CSV table of N, CA and C in Angstrom, one decimal:
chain,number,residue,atom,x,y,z
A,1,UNK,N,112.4,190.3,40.9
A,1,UNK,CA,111.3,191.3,40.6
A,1,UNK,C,111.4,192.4,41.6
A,2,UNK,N,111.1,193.4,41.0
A,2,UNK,CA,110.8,194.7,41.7
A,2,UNK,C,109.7,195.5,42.1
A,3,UNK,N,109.3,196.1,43.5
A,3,UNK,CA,107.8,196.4,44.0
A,3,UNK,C,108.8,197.8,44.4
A,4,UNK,N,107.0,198.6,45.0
A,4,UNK,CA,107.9,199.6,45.4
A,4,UNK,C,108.8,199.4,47.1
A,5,UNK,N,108.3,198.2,47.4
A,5,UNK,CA,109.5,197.8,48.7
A,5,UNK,C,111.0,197.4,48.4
A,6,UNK,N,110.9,197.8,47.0
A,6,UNK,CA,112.8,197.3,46.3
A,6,UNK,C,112.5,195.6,45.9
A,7,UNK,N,113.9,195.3,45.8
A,7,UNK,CA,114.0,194.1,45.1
A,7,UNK,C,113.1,192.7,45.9
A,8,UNK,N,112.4,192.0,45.2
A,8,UNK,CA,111.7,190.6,45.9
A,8,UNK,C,112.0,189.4,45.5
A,9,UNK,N,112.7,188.9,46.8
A,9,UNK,CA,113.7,187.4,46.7
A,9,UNK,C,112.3,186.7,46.5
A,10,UNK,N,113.0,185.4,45.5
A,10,UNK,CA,112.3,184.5,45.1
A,10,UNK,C,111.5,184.1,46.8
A,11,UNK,N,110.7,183.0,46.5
A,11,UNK,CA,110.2,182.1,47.6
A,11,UNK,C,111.2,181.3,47.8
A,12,UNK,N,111.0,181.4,49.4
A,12,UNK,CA,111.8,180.3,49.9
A,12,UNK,C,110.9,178.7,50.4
A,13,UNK,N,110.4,178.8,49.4
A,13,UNK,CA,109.5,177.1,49.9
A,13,UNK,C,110.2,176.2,50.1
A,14,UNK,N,110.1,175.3,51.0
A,14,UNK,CA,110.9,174.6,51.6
A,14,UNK,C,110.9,173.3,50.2
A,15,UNK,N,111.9,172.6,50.6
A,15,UNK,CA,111.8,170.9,49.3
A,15,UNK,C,111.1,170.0,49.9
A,16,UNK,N,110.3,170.3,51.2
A,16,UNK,CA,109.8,169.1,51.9
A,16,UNK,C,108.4,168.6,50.8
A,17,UNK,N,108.5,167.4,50.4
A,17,UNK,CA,107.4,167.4,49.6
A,17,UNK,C,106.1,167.1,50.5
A,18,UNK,N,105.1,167.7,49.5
A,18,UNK,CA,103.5,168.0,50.1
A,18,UNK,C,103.1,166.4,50.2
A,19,UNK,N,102.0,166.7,51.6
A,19,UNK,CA,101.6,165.0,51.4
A,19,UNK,C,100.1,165.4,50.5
A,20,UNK,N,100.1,165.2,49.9
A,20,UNK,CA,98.8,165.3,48.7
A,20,UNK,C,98.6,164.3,47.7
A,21,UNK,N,97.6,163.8,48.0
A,21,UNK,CA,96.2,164.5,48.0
A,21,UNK,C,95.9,164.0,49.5
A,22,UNK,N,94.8,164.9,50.0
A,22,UNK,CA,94.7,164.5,51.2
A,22,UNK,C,93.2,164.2,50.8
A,23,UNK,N,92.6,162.8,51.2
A,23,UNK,CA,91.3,162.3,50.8
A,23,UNK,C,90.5,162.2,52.1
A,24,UNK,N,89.4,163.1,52.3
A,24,UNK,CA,88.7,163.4,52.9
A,24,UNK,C,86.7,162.8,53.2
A,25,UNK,N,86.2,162.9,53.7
A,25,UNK,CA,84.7,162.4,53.7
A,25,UNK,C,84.1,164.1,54.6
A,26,UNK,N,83.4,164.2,53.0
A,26,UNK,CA,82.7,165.3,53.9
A,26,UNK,C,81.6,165.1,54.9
A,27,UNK,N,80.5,166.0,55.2
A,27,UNK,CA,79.4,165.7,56.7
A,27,UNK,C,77.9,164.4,55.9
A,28,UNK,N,77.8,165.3,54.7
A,28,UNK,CA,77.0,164.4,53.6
A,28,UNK,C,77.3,162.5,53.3
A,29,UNK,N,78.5,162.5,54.1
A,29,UNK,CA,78.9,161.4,53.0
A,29,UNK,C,80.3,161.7,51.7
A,30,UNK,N,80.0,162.5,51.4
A,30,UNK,CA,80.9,162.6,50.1
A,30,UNK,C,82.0,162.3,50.3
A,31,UNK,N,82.9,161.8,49.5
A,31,UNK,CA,84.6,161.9,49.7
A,31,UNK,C,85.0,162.9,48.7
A,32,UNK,N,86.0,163.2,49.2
A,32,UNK,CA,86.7,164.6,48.4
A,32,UNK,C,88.6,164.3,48.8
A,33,UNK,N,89.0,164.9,47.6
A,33,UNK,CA,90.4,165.1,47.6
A,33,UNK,C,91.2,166.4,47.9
A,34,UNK,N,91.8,166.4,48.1
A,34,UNK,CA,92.8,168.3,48.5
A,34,UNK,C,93.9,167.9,47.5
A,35,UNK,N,93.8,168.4,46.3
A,35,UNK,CA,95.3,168.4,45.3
A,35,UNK,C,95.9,169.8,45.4
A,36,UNK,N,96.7,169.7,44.8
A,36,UNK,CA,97.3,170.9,44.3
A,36,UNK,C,97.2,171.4,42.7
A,37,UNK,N,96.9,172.8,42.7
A,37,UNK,CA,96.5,173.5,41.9
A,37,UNK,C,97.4,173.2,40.7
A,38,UNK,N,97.6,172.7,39.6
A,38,UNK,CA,99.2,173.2,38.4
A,38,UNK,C,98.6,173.6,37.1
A,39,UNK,N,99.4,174.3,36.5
A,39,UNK,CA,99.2,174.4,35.2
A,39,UNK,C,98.2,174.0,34.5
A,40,UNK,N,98.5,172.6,34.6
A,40,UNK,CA,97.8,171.8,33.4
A,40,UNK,C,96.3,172.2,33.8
A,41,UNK,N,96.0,172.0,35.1
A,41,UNK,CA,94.4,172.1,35.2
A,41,UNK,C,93.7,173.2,35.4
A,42,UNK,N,94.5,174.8,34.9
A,42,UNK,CA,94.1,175.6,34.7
A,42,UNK,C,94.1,175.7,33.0
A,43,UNK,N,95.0,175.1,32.6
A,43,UNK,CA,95.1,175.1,31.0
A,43,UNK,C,93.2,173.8,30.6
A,44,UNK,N,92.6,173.3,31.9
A,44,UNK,CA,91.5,172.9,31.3
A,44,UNK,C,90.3,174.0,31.3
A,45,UNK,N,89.6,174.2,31.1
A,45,UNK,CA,88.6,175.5,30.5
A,45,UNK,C,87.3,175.6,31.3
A,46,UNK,N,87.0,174.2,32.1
A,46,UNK,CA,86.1,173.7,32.8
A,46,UNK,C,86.7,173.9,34.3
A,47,UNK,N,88.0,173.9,34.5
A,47,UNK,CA,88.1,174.0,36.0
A,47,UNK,C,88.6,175.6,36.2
A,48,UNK,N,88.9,176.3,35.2
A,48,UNK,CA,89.3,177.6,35.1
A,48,UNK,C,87.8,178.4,35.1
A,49,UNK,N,87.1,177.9,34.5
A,49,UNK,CA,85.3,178.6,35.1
A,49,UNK,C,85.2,178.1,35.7
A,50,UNK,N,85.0,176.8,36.4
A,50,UNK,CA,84.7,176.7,38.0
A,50,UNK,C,85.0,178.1,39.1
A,51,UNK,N,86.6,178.1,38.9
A,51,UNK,CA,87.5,178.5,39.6
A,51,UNK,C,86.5,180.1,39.4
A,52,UNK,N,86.9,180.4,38.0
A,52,UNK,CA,86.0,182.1,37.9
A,52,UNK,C,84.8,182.1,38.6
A,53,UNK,N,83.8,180.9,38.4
A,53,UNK,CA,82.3,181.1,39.1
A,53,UNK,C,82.2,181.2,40.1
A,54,UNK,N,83.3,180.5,41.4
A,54,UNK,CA,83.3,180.3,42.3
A,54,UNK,C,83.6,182.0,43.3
A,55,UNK,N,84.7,182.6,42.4
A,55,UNK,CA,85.4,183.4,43.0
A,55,UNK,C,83.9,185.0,42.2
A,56,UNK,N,83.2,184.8,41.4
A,56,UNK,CA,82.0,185.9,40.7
A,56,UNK,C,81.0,186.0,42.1
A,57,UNK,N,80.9,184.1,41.8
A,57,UNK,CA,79.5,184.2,43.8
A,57,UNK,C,79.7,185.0,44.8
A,58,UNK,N,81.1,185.3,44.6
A,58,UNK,CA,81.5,185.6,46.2
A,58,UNK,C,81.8,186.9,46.5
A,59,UNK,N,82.3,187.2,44.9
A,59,UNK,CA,82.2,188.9,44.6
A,59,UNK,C,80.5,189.7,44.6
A,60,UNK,N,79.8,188.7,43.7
A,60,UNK,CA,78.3,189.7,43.5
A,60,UNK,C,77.5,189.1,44.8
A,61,UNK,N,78.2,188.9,46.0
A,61,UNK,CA,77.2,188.4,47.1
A,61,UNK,C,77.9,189.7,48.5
A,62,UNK,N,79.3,190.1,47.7
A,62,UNK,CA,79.8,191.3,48.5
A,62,UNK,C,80.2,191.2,49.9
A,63,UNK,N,80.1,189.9,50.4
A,63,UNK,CA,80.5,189.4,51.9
A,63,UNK,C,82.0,189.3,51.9
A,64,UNK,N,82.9,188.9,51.0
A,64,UNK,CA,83.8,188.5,51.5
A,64,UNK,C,85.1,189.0,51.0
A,65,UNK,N,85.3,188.7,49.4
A,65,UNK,CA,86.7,189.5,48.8
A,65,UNK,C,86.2,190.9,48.4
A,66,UNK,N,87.3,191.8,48.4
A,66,UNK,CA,87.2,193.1,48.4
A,66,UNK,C,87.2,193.5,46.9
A,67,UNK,N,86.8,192.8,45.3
A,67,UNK,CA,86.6,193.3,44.5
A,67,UNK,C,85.2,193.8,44.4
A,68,UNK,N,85.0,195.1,43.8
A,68,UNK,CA,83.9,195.4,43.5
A,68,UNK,C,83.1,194.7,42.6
A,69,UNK,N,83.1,194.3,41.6
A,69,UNK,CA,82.6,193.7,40.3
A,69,UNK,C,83.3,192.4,39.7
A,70,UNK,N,82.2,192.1,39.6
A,70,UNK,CA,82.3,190.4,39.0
A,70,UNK,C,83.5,190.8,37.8
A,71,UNK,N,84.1,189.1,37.5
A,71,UNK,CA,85.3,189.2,36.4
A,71,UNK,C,85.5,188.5,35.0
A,72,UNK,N,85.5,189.1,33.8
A,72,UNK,CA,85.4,188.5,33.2
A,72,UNK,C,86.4,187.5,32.6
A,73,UNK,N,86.2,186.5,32.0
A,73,UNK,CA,87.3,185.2,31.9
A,73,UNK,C,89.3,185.9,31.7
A,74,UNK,N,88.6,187.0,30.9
A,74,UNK,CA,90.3,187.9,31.0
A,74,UNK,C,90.4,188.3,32.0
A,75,UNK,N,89.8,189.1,32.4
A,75,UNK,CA,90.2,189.9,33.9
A,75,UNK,C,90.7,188.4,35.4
A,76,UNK,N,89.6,187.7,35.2
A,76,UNK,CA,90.3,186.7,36.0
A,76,UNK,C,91.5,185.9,35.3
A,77,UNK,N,91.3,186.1,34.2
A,77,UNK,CA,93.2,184.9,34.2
A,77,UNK,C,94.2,186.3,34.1
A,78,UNK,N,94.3,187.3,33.8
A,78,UNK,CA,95.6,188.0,33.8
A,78,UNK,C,95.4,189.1,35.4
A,79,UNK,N,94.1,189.1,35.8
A,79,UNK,CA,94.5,190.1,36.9
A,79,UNK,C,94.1,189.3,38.0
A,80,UNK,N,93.2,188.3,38.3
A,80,UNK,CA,92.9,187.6,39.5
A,80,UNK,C,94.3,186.7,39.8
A,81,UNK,N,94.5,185.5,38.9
A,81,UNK,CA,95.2,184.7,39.2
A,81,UNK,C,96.3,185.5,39.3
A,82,UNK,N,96.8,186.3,38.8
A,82,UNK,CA,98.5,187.0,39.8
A,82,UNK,C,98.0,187.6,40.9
A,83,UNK,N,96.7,187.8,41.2
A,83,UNK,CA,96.4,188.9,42.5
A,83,UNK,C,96.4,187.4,43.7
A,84,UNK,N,95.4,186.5,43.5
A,84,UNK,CA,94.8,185.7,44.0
A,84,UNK,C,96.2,184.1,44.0
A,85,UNK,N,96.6,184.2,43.3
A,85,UNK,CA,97.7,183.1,43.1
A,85,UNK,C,99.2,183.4,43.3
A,86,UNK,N,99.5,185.1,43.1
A,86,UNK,CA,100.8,185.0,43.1
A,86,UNK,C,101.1,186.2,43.5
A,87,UNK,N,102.8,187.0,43.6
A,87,UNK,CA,102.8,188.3,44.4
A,87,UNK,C,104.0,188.7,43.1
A,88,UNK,N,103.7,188.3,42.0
A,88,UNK,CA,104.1,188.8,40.4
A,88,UNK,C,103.5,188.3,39.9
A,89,UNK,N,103.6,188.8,38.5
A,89,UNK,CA,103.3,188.1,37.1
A,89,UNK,C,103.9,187.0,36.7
A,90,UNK,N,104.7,186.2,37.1
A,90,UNK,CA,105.2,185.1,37.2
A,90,UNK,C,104.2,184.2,37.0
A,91,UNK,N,103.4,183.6,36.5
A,91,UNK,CA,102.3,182.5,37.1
A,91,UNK,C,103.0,181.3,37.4
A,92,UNK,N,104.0,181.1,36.4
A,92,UNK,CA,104.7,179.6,36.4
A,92,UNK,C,105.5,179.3,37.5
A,93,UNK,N,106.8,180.4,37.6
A,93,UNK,CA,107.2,180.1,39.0
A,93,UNK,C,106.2,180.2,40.5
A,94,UNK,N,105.2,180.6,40.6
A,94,UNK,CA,103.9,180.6,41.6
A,94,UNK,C,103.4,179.2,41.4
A,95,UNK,N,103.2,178.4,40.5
A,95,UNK,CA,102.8,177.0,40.6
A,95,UNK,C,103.6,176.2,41.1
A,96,UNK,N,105.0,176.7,40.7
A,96,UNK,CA,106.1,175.6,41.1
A,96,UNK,C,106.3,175.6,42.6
A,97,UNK,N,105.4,176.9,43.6
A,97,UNK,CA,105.8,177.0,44.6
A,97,UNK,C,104.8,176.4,45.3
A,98,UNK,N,103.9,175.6,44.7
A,98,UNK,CA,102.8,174.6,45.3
A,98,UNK,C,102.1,175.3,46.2
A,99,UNK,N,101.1,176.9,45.8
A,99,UNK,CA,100.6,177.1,46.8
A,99,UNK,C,99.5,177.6,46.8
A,100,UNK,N,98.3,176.5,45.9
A,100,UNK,CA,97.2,176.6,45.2
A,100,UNK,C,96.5,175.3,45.0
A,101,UNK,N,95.4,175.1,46.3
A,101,UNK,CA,94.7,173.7,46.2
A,101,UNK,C,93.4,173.8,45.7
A,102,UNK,N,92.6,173.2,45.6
A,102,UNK,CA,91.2,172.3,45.2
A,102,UNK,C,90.8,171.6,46.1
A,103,UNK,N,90.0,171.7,46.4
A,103,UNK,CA,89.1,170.2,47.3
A,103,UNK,C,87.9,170.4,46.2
A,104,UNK,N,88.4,169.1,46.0
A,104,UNK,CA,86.9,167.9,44.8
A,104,UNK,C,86.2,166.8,45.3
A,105,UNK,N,85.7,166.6,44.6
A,105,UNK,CA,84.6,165.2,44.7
A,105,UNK,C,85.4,164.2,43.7
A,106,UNK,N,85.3,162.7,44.1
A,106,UNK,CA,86.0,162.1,43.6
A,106,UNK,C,85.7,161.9,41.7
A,107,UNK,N,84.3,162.4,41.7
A,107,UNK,CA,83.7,163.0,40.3
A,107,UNK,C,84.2,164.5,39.8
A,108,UNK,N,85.5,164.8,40.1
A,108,UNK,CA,86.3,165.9,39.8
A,108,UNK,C,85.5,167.4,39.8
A,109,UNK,N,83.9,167.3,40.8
A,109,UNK,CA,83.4,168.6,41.2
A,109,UNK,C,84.2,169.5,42.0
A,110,UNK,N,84.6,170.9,42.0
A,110,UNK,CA,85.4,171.8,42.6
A,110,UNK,C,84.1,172.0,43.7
A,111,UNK,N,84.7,172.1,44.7
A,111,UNK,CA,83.8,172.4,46.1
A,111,UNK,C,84.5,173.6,46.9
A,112,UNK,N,85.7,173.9,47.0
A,112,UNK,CA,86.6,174.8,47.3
A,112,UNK,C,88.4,175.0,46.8
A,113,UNK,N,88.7,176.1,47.3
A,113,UNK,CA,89.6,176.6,47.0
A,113,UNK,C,90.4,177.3,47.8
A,114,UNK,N,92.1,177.3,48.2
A,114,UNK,CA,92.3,178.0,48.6
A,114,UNK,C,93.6,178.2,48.1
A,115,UNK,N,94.1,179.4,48.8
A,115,UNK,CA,95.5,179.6,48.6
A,115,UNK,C,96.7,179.8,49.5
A,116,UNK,N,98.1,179.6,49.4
A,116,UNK,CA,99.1,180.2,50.7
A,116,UNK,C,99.9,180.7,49.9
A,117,UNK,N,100.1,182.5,50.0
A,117,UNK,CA,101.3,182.9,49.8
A,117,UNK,C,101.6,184.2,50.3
A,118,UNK,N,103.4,184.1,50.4
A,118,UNK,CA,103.9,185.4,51.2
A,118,UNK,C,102.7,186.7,51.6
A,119,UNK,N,102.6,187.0,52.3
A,119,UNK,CA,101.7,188.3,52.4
A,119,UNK,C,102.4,189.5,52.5
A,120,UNK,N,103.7,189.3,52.7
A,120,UNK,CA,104.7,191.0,52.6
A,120,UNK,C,105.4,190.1,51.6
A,121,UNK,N,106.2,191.3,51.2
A,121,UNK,CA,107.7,190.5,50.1
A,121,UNK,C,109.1,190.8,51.2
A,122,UNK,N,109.9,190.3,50.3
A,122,UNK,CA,111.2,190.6,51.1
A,122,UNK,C,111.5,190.3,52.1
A,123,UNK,N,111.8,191.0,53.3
A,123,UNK,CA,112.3,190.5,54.8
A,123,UNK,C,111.2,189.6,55.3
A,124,UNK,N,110.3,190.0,55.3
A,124,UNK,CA,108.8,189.7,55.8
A,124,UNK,C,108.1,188.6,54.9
A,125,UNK,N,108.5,188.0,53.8
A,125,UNK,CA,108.0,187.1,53.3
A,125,UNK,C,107.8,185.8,53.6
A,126,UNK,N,108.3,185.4,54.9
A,126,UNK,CA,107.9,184.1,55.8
A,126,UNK,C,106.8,184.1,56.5
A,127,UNK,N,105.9,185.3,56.5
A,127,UNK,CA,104.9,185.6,57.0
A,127,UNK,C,104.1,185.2,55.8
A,128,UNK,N,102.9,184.0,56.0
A,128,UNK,CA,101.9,184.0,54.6
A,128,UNK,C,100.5,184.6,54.8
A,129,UNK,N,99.4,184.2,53.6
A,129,UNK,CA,98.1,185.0,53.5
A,129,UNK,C,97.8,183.5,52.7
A,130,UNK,N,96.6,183.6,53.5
A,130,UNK,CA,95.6,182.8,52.6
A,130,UNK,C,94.3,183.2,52.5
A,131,UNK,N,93.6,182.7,51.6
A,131,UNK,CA,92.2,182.7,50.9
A,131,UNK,C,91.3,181.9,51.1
A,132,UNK,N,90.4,181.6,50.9
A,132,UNK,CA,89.7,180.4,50.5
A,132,UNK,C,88.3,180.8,50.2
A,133,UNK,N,87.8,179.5,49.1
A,133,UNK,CA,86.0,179.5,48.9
A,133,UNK,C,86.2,178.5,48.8
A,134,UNK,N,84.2,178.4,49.4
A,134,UNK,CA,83.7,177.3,49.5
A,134,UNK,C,82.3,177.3,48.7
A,135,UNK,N,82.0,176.9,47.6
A,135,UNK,CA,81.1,176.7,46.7
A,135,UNK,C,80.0,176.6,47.3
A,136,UNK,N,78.9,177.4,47.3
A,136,UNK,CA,77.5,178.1,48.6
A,136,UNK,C,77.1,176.4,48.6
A,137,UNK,N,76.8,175.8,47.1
A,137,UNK,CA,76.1,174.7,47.8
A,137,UNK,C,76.5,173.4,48.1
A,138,UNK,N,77.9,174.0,48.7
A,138,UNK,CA,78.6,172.7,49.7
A,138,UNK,C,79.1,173.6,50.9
A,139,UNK,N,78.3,174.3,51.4
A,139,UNK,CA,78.7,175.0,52.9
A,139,UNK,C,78.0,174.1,53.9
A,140,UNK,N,78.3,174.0,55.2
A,140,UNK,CA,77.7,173.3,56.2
A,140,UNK,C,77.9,171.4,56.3
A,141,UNK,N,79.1,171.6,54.9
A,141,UNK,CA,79.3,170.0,55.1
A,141,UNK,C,80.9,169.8,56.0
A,142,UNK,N,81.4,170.7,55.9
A,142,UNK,CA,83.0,170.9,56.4
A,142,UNK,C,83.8,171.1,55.4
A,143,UNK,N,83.9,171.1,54.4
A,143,UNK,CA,84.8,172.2,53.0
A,143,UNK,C,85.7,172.9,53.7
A,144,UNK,N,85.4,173.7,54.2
A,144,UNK,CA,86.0,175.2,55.1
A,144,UNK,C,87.3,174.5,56.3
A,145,UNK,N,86.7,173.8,56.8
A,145,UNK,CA,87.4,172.9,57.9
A,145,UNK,C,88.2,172.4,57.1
A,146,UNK,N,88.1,171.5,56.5
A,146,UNK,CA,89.1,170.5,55.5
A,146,UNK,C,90.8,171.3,54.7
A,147,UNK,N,90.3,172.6,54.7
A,147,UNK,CA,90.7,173.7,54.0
A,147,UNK,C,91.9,174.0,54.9
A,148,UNK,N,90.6,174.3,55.9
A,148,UNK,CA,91.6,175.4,56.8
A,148,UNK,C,92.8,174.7,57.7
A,149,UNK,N,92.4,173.5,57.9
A,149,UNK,CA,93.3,172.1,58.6
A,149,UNK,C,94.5,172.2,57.4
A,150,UNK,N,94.3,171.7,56.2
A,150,UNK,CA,95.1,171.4,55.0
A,150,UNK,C,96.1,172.6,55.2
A,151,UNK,N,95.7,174.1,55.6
A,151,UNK,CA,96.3,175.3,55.1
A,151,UNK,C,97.2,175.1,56.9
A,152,UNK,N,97.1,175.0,57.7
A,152,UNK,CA,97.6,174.8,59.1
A,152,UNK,C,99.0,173.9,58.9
A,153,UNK,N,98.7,172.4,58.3
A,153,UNK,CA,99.7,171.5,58.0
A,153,UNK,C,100.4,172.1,56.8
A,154,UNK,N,100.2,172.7,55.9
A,154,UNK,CA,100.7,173.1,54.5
A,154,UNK,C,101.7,174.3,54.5
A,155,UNK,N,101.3,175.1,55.2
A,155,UNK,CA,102.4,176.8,55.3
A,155,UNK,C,103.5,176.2,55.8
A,156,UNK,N,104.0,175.3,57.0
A,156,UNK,CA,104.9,175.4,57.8
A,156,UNK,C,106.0,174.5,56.6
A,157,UNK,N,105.4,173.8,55.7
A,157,UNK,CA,105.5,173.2,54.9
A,157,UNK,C,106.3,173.9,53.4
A,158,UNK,N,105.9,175.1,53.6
A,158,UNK,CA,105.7,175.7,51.9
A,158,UNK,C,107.0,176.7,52.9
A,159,UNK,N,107.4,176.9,53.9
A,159,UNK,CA,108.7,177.9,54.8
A,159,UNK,C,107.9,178.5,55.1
A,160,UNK,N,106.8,179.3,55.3
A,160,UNK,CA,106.5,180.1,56.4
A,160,UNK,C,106.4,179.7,57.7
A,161,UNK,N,106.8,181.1,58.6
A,161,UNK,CA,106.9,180.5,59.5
A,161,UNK,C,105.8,181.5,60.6
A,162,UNK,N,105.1,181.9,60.1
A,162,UNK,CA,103.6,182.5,60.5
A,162,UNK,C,102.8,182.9,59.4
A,163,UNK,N,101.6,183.3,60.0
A,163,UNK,CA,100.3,183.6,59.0
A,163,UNK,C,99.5,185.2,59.6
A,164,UNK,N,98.9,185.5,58.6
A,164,UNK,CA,98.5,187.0,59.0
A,164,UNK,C,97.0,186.9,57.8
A,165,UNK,N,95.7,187.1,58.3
A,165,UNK,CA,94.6,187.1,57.4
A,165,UNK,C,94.3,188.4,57.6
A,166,UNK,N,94.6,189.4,56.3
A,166,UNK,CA,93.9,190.6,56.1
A,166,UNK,C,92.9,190.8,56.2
A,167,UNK,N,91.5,190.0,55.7
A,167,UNK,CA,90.1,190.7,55.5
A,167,UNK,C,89.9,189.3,56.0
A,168,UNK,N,88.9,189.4,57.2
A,168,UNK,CA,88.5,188.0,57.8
A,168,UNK,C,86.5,188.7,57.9
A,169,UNK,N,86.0,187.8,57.2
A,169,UNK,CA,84.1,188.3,57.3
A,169,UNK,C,83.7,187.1,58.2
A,170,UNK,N,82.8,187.7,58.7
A,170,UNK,CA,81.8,186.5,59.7
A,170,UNK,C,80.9,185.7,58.7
């Protein structure tokens, strides 16, 4: 693929396979799982509006991601998920690069979300960017922590070999 930084080599994700799911006990009590994001369970219609609702909260509350305006079901599957999932239009090769989790309840509730990928292309693409949400009413149980631990063990994992967070809010 081509940007205006010239040509963009595939990912170099390592073959080391992910240890996932990582099963967790939130501050409540709850147990929760860290999978990985694939196809299939965005091809379900109920975890793809989670995923939209999750990421609308966080837009019409204006703290955190830098879109202006809530998205609707199209605008989030053809312009979020390549913005937010991948660094092309590719969606498929971006899943194969394992770098799109979930943390659930073992009742398959979404509680958060995050992501790791390249944050430059090209020379600079061993440097990653991540994301994450945490569903308002599962904040203060450790979501966030579970996340950010998962994303620590997981980059060095996926070949990066540093991290760089553009927009960090208090």
């Amino acid at each position: 693929m081509s940007s205006a930084y010239g040509s963009l080599a595939p990912s170099s994700a390592s073959a080391v396979p992910l240890p996932l799911p990582v099963n967790s006990v939130l501050k409540n009590g709850t147990r929760v799982s860290l999978v990985q994001v694939t196809p299939e369970m965005l091809s379900n219609g109920a975890t793809l509006a989670r995923l939209q609702a999750l990421l609308n909260h966080e837009i019409e509350c204006g703290n955190t991601y830098p879109q202006e305006f809530s998205l609707d079901e199209d605008s989030f599957k053809v312009g979020l998920i390549v913005y937010w999932l991948t660094n092309n239009s590719n969606l498929e090769a971006y899943f194969l690069s394992a770098a799109a989790f979930m943390l659930k309840t073992h009742d398959n509730h979404i509680v958060g979300s995050f992501y790791i990928k390249p944050n430059y292309p090209g020379r600079c693409s061993h440097i990653c960017n991540g994301g994450f949400i945490t569903a308002s009413e599962w904040r203060g149980q450790g979501v966030g922590k579970i996340m950010g631990k998962a994303f620590i063990q997981l980059a060095p994992l996926l070949g990066y070999k540093a991290s760089v967070f553009n927009l960090v809010f208090e």
